[in-house]
PDB file of C-alpha atoms and ligand atoms in Angstrom:
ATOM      1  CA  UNK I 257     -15.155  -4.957  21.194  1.00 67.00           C
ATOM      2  CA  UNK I 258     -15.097  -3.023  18.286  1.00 68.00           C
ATOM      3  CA  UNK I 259     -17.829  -3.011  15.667  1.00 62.00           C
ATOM      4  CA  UNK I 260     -16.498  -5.267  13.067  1.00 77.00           C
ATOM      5  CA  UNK I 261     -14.736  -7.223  15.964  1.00 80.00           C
ATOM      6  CA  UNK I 262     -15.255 -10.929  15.357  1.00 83.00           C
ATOM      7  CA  UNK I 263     -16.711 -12.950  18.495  1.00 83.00           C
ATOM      8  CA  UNK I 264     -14.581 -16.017  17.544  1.00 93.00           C
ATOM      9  CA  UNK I 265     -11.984 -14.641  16.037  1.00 97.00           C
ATOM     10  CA  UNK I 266      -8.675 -14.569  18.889  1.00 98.00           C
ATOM     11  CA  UNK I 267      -7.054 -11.422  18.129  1.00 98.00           C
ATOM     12  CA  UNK I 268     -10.118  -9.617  18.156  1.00 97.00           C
ATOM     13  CA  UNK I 269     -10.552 -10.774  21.682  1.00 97.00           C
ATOM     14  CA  UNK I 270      -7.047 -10.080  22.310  1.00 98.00           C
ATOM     15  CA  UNK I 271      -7.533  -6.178  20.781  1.00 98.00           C
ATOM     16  CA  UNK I 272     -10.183  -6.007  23.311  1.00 97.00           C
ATOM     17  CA  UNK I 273      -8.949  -7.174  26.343  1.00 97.00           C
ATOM     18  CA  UNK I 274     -10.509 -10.000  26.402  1.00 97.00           C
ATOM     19  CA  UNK I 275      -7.848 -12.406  26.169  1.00 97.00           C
ATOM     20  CA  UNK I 276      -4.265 -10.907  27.735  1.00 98.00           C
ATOM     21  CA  UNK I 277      -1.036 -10.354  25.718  1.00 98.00           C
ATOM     22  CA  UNK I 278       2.223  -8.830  26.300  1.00 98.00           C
ATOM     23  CA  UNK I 279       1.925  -5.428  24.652  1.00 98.00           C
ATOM     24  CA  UNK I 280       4.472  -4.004  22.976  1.00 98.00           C
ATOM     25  CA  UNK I 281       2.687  -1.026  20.939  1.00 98.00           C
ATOM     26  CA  UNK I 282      -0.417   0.511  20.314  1.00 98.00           C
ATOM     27  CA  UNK I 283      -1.953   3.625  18.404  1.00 98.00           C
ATOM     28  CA  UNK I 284      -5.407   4.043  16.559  1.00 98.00           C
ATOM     29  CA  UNK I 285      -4.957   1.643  13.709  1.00 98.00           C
ATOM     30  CA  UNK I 286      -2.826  -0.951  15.228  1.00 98.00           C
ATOM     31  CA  UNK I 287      -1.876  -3.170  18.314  1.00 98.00           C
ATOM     32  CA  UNK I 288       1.248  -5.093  18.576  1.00 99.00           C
ATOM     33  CA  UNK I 289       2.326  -7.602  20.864  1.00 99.00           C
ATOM     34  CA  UNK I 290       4.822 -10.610  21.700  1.00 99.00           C
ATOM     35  CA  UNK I 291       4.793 -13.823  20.156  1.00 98.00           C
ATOM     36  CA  UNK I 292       2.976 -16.461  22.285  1.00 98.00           C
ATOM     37  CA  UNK I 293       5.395 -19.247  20.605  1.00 98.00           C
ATOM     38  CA  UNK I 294       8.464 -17.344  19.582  1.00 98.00           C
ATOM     39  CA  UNK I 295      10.211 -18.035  16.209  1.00 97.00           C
ATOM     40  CA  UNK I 296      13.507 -15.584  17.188  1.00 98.00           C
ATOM     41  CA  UNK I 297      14.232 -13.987  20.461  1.00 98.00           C
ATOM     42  CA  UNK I 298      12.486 -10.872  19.377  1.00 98.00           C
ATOM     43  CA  UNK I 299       8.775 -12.233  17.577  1.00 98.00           C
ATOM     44  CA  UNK I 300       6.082  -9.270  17.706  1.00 99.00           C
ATOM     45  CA  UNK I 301       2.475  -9.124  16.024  1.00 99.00           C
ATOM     46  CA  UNK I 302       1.264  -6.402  14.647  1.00 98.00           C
ATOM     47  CA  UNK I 303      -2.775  -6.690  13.947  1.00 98.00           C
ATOM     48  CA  UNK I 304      -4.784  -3.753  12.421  1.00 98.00           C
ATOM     49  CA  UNK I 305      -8.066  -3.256  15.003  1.00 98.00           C
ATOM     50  CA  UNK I 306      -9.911  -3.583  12.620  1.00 97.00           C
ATOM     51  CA  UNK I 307     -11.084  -7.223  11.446  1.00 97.00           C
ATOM     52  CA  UNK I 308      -9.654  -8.165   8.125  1.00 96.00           C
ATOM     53  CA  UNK I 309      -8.551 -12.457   7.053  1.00 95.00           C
ATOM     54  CA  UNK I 310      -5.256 -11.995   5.825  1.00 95.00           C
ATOM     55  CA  UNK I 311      -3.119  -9.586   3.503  1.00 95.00           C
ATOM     56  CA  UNK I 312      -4.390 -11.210   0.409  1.00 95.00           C
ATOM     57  CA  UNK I 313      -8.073  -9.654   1.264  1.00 95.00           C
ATOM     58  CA  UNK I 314      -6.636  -6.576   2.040  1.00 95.00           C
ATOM     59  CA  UNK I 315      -8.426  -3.936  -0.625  1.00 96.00           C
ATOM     60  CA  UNK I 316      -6.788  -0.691  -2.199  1.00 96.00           C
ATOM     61  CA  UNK I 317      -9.263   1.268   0.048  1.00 96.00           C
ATOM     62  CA  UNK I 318      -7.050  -1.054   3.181  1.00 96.00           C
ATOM     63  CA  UNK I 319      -4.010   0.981   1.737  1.00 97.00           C
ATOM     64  CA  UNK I 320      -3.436   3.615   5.120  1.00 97.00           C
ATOM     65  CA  UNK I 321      -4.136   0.680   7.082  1.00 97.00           C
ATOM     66  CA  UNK I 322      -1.087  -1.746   5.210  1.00 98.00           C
ATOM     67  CA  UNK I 323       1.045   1.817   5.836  1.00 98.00           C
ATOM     68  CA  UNK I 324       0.093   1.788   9.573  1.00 98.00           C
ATOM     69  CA  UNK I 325       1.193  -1.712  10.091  1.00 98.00           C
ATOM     70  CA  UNK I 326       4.450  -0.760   8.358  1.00 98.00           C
ATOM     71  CA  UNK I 327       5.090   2.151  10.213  1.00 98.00           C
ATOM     72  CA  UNK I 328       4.461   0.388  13.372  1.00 98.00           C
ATOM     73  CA  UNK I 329       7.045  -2.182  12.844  1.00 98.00           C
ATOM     74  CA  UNK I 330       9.490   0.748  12.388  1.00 98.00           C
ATOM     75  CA  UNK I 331       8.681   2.268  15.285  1.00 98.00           C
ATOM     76  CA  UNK I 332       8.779  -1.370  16.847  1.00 98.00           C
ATOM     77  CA  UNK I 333      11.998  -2.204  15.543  1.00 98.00           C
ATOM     78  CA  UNK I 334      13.585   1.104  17.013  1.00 98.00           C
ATOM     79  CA  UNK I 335      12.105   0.466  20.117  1.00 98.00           C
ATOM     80  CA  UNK I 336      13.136  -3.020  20.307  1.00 98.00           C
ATOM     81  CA  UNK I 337      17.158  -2.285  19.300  1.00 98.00           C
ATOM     82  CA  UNK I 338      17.271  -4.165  16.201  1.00 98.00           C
ATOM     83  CA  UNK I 339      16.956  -1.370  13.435  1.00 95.00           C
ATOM     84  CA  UNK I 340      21.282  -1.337  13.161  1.00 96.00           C
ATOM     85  CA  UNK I 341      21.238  -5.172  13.060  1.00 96.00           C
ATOM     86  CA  UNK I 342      18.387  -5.976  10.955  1.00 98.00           C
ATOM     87  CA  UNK I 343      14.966  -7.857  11.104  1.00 98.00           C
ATOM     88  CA  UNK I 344      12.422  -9.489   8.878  1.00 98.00           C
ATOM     89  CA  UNK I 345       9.373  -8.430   8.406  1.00 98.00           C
ATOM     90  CA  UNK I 346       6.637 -11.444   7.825  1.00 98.00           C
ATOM     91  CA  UNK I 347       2.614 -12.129   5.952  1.00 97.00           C
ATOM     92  CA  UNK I 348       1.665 -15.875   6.200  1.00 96.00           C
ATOM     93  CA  UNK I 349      -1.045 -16.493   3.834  1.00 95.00           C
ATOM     94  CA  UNK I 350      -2.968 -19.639   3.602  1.00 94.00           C
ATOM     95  CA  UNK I 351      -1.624 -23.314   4.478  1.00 95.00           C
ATOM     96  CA  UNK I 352       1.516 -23.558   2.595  1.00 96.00           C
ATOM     97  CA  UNK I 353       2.859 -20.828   4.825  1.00 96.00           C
ATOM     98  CA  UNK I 354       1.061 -22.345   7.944  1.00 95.00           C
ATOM     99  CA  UNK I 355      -1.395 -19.552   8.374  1.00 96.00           C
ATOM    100  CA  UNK I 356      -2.989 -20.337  11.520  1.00 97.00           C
ATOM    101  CA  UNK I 357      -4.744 -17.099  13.061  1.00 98.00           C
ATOM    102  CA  UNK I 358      -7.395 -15.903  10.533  1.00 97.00           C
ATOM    103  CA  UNK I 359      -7.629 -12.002  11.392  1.00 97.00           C
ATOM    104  CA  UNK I 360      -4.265 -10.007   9.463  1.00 97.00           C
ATOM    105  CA  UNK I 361      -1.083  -9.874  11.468  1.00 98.00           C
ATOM    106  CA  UNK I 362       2.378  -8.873  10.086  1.00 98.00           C
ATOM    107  CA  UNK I 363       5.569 -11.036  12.016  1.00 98.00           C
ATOM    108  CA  UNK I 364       8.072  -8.740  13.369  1.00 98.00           C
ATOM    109  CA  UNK I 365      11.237 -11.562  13.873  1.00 98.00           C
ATOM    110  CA  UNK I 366      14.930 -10.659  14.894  1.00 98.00           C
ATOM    111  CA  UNK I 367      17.473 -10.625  17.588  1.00 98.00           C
ATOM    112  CA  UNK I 368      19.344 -13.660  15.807  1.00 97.00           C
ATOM    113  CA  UNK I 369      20.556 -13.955  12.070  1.00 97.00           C
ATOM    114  CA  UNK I 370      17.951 -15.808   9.948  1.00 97.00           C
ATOM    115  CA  UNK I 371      18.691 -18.481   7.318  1.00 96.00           C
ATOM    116  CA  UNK I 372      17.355 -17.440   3.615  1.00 96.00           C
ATOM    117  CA  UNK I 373      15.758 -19.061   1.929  1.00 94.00           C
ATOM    118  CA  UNK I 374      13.891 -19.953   5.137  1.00 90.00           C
ATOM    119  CA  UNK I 375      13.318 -23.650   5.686  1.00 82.00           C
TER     120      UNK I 375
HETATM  121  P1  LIG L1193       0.246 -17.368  11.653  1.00 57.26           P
HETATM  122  O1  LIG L1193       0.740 -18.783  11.724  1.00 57.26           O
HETATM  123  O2  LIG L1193       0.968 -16.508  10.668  1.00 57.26           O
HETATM  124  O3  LIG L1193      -1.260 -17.317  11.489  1.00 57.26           O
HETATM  125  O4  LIG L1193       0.618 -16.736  13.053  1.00 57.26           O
HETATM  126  C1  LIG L1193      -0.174 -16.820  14.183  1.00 57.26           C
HETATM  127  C2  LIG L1193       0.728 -16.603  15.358  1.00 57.26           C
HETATM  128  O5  LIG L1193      -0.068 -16.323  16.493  1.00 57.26           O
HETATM  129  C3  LIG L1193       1.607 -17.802  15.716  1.00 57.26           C
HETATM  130  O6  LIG L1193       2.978 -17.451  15.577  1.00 57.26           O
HETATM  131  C4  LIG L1193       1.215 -18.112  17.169  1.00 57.26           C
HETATM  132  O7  LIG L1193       2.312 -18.490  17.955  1.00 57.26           O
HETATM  133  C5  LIG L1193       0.620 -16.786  17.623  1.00 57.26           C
HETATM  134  N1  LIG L1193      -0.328 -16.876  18.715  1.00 57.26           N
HETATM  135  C6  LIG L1193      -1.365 -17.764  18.818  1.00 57.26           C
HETATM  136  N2  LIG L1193      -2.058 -17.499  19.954  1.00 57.26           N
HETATM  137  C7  LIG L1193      -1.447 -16.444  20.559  1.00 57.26           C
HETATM  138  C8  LIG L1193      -1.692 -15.697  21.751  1.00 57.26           C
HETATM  139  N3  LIG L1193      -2.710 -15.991  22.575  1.00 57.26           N
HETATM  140  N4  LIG L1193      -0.852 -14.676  22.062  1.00 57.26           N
HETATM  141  C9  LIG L1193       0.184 -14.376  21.253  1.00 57.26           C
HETATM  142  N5  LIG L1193       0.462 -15.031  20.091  1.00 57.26           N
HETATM  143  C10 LIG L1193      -0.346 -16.051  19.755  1.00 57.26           C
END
């Protein structure tokens, strides 16, 4: 586990191996994978390694890492055919928006239109 890995925390353990997922990219900053409970027929996560709560304790020295993330769900998009048709791209912060999993994760949804405002 990394250094600033959290014992308790689940997508620590899932970064390192601990706990299995279905992989769907990886690179130095970030890993990505499925959606256990899927929200849309495509539903990736895409964590940063390292250990941070949630976007809104992200810090301006976090700034490459925010980049990485995006950049990943490009390059997961692509790779999942849904650049053409569109996606949407998703932070859940706190429990108004249901946060559940307390280490940073940007939703990667598509692969069906979505309603907006969503419910
Ligand atoms: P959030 O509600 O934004 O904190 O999102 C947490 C997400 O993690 C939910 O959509 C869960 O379905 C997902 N999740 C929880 N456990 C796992 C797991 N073991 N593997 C993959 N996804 C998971």
């Amino acid at each position: 586990m990394a250094d600033d890995a959290q014992a308790d925390c689940l997508f620590c353990r899932i970064i390192a191996g601990e706990i299995p997922s279905d992989k769907v990219y990886e690179d130095t900053i970030v890993y990505a994978f499925r959606d256990i409970n899927p929200g849309a027929p495509t539903h990736v996560l895409i964590v940063p390694k390292r250990h941070i709560r949630d976007v809104a304790a992200a810090e301006a020295a976090d700034g490459a890492l925010l980049l990485a993330l995006l950049q990943a769900a490009n390059t997961i998009a692509q790779q999942e055919g849904l650049a053409d048709r569109g996606y949407r791209l998703v932070w859940n912060v706190g429990p108004d928006a249901g946060q559940s999993v307390f280490h940073l994760h940007l939703h990667l949804l598509g692969g069906r239109p979505m309603a907006w405002p969503p419910g």
